[in-house]
Coordinates of C-alpha atoms and ligand atoms in Angstrom, one line a residue:
X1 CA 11.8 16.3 -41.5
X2 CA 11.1 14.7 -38.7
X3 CA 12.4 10.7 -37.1
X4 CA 11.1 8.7 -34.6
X5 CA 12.9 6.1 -32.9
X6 CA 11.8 3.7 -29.8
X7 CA 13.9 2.8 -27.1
X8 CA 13.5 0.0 -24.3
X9 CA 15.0 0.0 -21.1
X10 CA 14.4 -1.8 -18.0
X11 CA 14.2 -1.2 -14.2
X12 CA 17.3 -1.5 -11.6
X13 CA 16.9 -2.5 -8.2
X14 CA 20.0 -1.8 -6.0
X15 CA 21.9 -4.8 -4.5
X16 CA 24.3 -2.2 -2.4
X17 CA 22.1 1.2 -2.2
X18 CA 22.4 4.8 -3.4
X19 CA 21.3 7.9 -1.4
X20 CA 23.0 11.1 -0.8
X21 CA 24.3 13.3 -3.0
X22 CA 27.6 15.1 -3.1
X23 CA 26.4 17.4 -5.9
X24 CA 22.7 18.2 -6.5
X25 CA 22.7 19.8 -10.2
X26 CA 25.6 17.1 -11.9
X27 CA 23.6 14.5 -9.7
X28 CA 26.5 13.4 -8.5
X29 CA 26.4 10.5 -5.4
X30 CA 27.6 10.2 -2.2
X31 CA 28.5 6.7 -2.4
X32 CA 29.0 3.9 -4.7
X33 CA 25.7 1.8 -5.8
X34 CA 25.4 -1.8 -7.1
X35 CA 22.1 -3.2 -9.0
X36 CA 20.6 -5.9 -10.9
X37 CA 18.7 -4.9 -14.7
X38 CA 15.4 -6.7 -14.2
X39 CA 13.5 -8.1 -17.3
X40 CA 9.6 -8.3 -17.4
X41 CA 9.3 -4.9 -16.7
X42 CA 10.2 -2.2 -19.1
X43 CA 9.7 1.6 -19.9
X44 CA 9.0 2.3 -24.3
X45 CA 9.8 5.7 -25.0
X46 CA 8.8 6.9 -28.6
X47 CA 10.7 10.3 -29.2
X48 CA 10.0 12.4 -32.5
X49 CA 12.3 14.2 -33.1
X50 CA 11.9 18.3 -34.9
X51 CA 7.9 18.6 -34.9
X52 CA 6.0 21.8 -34.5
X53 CA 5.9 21.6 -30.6
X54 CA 7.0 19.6 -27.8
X55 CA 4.7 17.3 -26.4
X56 CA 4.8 14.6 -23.5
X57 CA 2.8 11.8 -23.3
X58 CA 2.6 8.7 -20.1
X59 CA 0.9 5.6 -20.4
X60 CA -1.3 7.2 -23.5
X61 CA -2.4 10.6 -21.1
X62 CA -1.0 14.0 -21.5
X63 CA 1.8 13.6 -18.8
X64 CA 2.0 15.9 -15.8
X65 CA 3.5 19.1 -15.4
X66 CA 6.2 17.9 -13.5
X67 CA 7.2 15.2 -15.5
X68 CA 6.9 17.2 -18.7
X69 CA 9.4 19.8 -17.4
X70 CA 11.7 17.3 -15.9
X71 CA 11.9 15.2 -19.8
X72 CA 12.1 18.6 -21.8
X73 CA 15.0 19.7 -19.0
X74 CA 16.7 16.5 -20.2
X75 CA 16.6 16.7 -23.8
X76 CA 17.3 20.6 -23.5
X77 CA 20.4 19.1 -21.2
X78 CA 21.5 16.6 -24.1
X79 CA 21.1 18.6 -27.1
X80 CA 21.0 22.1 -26.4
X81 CA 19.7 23.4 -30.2
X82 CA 16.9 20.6 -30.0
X83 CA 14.0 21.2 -32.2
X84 CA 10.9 20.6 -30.7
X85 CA 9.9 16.8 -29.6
X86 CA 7.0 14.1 -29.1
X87 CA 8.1 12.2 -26.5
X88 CA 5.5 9.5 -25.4
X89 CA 6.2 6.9 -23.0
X90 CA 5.0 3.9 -21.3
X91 CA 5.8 1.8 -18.3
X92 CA 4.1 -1.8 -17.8
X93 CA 4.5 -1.3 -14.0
X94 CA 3.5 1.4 -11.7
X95 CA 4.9 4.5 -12.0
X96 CA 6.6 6.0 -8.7
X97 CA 5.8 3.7 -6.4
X98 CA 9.4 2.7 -5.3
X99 CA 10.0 0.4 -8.8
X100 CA 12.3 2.1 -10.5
X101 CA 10.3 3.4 -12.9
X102 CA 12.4 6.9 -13.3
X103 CA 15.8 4.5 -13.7
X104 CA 14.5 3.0 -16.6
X105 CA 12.8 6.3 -18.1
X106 CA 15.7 7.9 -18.3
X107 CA 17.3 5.0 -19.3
X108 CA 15.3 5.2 -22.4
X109 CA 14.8 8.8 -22.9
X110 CA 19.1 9.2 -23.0
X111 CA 19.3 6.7 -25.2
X112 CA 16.4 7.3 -27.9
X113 CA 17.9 11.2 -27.5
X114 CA 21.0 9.7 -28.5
X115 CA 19.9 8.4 -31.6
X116 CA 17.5 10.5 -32.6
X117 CA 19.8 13.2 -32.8
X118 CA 22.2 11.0 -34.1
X119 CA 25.3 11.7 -31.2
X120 CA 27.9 9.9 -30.9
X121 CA 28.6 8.9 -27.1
X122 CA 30.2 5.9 -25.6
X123 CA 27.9 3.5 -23.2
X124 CA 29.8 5.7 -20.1
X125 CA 29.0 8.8 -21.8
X126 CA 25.3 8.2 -22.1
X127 CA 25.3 6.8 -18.6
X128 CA 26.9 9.9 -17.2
X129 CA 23.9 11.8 -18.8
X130 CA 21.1 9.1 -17.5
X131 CA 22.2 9.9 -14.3
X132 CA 21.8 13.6 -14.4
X133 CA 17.5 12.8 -15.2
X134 CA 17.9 10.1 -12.3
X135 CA 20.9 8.2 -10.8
X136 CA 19.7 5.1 -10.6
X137 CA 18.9 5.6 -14.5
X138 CA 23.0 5.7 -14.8
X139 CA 22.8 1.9 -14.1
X140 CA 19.9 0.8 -17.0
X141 CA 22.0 1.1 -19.5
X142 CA 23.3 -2.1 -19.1
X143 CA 21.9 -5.6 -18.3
X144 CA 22.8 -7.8 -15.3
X145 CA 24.9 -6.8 -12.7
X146 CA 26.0 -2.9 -12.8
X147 CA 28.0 -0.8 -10.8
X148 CA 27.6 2.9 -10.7
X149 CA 30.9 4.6 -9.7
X150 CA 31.0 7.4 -7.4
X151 CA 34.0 9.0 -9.8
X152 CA 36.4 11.8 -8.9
X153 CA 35.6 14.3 -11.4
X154 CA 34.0 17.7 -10.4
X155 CA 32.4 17.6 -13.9
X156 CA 31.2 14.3 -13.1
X157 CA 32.1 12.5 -15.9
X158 CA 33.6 9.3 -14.3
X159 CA 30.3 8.8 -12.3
X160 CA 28.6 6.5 -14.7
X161 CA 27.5 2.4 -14.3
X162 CA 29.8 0.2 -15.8
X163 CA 28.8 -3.7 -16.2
X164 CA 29.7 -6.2 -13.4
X165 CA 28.6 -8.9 -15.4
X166 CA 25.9 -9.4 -18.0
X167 CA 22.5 -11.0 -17.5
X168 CA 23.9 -14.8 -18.2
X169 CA 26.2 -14.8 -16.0
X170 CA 23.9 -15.6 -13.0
X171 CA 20.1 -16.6 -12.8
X172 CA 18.8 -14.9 -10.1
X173 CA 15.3 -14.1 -9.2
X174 CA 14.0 -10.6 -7.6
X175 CA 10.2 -11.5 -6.6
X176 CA 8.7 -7.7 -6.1
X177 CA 5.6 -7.8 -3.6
X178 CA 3.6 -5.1 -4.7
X179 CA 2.3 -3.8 -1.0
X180 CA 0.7 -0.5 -2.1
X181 CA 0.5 1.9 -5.6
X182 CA 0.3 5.0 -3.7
X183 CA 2.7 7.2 -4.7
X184 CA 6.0 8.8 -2.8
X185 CA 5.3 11.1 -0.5
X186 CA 8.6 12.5 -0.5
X187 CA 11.0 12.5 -3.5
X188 CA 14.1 10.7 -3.6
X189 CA 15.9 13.8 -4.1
X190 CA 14.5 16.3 -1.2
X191 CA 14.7 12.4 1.2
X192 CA 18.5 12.1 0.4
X193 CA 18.9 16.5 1.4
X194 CA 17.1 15.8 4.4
X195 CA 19.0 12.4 5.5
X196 CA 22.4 14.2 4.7
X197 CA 21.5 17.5 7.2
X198 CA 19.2 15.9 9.5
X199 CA 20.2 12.1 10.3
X200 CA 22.8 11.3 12.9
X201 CA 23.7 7.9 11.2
X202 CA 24.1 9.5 7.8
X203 CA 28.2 9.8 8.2
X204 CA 28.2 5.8 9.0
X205 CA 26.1 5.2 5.9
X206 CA 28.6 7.0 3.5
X207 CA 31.8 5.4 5.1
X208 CA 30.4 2.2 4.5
X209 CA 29.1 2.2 1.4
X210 CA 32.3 2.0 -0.3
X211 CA 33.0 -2.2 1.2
X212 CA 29.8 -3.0 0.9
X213 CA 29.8 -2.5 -3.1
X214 CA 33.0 -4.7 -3.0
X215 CA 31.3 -7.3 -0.9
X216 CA 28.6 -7.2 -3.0
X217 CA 30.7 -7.2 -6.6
X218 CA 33.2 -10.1 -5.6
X219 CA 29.5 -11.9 -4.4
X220 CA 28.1 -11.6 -7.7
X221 CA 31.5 -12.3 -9.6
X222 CA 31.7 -15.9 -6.8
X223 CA 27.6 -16.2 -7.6
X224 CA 27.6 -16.3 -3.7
X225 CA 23.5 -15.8 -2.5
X226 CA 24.2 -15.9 1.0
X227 CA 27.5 -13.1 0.6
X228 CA 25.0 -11.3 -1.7
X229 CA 22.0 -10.9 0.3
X230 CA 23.3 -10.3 3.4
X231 CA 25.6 -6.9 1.9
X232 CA 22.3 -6.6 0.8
X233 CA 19.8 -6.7 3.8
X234 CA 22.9 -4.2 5.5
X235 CA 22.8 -1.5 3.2
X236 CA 18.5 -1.8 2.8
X237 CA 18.2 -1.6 6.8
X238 CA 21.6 1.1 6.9
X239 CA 19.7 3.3 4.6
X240 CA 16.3 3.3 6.1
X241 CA 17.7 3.6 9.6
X242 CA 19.6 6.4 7.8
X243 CA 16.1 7.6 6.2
X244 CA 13.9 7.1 9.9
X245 CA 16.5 9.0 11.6
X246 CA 15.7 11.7 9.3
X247 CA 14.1 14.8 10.5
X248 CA 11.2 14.9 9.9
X249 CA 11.4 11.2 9.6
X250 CA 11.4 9.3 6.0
X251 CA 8.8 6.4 6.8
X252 CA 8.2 4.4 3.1
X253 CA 7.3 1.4 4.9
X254 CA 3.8 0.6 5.1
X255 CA 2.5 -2.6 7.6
X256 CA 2.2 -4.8 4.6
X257 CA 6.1 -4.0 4.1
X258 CA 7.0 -4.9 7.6
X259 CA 4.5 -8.2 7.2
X260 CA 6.7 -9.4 4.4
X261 CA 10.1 -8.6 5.9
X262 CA 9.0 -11.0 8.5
X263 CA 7.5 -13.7 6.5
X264 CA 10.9 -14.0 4.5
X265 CA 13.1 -14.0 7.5
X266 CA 10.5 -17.0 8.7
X267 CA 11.2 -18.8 5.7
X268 CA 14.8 -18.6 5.8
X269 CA 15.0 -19.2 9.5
X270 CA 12.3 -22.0 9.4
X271 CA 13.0 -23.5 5.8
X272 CA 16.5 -22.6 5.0
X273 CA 15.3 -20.8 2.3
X274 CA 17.8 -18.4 0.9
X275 CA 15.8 -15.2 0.2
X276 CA 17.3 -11.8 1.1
X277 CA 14.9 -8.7 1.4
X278 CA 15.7 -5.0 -0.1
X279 CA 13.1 -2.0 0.0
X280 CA 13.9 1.2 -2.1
X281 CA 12.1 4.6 -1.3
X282 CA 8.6 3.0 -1.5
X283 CA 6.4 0.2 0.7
X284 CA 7.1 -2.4 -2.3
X285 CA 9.5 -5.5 -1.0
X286 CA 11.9 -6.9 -3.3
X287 CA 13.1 -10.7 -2.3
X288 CA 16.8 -11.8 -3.7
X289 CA 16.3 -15.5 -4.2
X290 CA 16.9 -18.5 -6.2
X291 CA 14.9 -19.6 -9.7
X292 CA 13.5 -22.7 -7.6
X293 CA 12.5 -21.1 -4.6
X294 CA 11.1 -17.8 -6.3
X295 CA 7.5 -19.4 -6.1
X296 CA 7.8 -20.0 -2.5
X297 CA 9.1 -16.6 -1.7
X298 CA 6.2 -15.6 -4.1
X299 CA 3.5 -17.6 -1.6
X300 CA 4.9 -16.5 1.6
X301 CA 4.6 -12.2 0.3
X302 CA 0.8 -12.9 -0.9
X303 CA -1.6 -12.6 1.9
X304 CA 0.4 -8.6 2.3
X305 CA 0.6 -7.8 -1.3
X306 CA -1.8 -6.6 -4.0
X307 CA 0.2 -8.2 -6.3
X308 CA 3.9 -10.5 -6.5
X309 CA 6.1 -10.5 -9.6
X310 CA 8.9 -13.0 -10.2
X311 CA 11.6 -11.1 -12.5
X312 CA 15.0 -12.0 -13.8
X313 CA 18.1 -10.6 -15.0
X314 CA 17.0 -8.0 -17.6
X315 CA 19.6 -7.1 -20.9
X316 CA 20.5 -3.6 -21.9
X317 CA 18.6 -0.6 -22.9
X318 CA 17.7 -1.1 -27.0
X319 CA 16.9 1.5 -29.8
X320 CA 15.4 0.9 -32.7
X321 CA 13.8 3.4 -35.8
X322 CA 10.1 4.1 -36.0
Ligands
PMV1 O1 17.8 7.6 -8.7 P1 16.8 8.0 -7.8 O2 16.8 9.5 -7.5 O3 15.4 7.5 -8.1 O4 17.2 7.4 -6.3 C1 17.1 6.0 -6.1 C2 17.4 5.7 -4.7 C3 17.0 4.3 -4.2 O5 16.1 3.7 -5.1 C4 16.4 4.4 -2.9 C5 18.3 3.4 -4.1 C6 18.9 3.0 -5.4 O6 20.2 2.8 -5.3 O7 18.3 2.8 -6.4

């Protein structure tokens, strides 16, 4: 017989940032990470669970080879015995582009693996298995304001997110300038190997990764912007000087990127707006800002973006049957 159930998660962007790795198969991180859940965008996974073959399906296509591999790896990784699946999944924002989209697939895929095959694992269990299809993904779990551990365990179960403080507890805005939909040229996984062997500055990033996620946590728990986005802006710039120093260099910025780095740092000079940029491994800028100056922020990013979106704090990953 087969079951279908539906789960919903959310993207993460990273208030105190992830990359390196400590260990490559367990996915294991070389530093502490800290993120906000954003609503508005989402990834629906559909999983059905024991049909005649697996299947993988994204945004209504056959998927790519890549991506089916890596989603059939994951549910081999969860349940070992698994019958074959239909896994079809969709993302209402650009797929690999620097938005998180993988943080919330796997987000969803742990989860709707979870219940479709009807195992019983804690929040921190599932998390811990998120992180092994993407690490960010170990932080969509939960809504709001998430910190992923680093842990101590060689088996890496203690490195999982665990919730600073749900979505109500602060009304932020992240407005994402959308610079270009070309995909990443190099993956986050083969970037972070190359930073850790090749960059000069990559020592300094781990060490201080560690105080900036408690800066950043005691910011969120105080609802302090100006704390917040300036732990922020240091470990954005620490990682891509980390990343540029790179050999070959990791360049994700594209000149519409750099145009809206400097026309948010004009409107907080100018205006005494409080808007704090972050940039993952993509050209897309996030701003950190308030709900009443998230329209402004919006305005200032348009004349070097396709597109703006003003998101809030997101709530957790959700299952439900059919
Ligand atoms: O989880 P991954 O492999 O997609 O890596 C994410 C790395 C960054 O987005 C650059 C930073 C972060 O903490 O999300």
């Amino acid at each position: 017989m087969t079951r279908t159930v539906t789960a919903t998660a959310h993207p993460n962007i990273a208030l105190v940032k992830y990359w390196g790795k400590r260990d490559i198969p367990l996915n294991l991180p070389a530093v502490p990470s800290l993120s906000l859940t954003l609503d508005g965008f989402a990834t629906n996974t559909q999983l059905t669970w024991g049909t005649v073959a697996d299947e993988v399906w994204l945004n209504d296509q056959p998927a790519p080879a890549k991506f089916t591999s890596k989603v059939l790896k994951f549910l081999s990784l969860m349940v070992p015995d698994r019958p074959p699946v239909v896994v079809r999944t969709w993302n209402n924002f650009p797929t690999g582009a620097g938005l998180a989209s993988s943080a919330s697939g796997f987000a969803a895929l742990a989860l709707a693996t979870a219940s479709a095959a009807e195992l019983d694992l804690s929040m921190e269990q599932l998390s811990a298995f998120a992180r092994q299809g993407s690490g960010s993904a170990s932080r969509s779990l939960w809504g709001g304001y998430v910190r992923w551990n680093m842990g101590e365990q060689l088996d890496g179960s203690d490195s999982h997110g665990e919730q600073v403080a749900d979505e109500s507890h602060w009304d932020l805005r992240m407005v994402v300038g959308v610079v270009s939909e070309e995909k990443k040229a190099v993956g986050s996984t083969e970037g972070m190997e190359r930073s850790r062997l090749t960059s000069a500055l990559y020592r300094t990033w781990v060490d201080q990764a560690a105080a900036d996620v408690v800066v950043g946590t005691q910011a969120v728990l105080d609802r302090d912007l100006e704390a917040l986005g300036r732990v922020m802006e240091s470990s954005t710039f620490k990682m891509h000087a980390t990343m540029h120093t790179s050999q070959p260099p990791l360049q994700y910025w594209a000149p519409g990127s750099v145009a809206c780095q400097r026309a948010i740092w004009e409107l907080r000079e100018r205006r005494g707006v409080s808007a704090w940029v972050t940039m993952d491994a993509g050209p897309q800028v996030k701003v950190l800002c308030k709900p009443d100056d998230a329209e402004e922020v919006a305005l200032a990013m348009a004349p070097h973006t396709q597109a703006t979106h003003i998101l809030g704090p997101g709530g957790p990953a959700v299952v439900r049957e059919g």
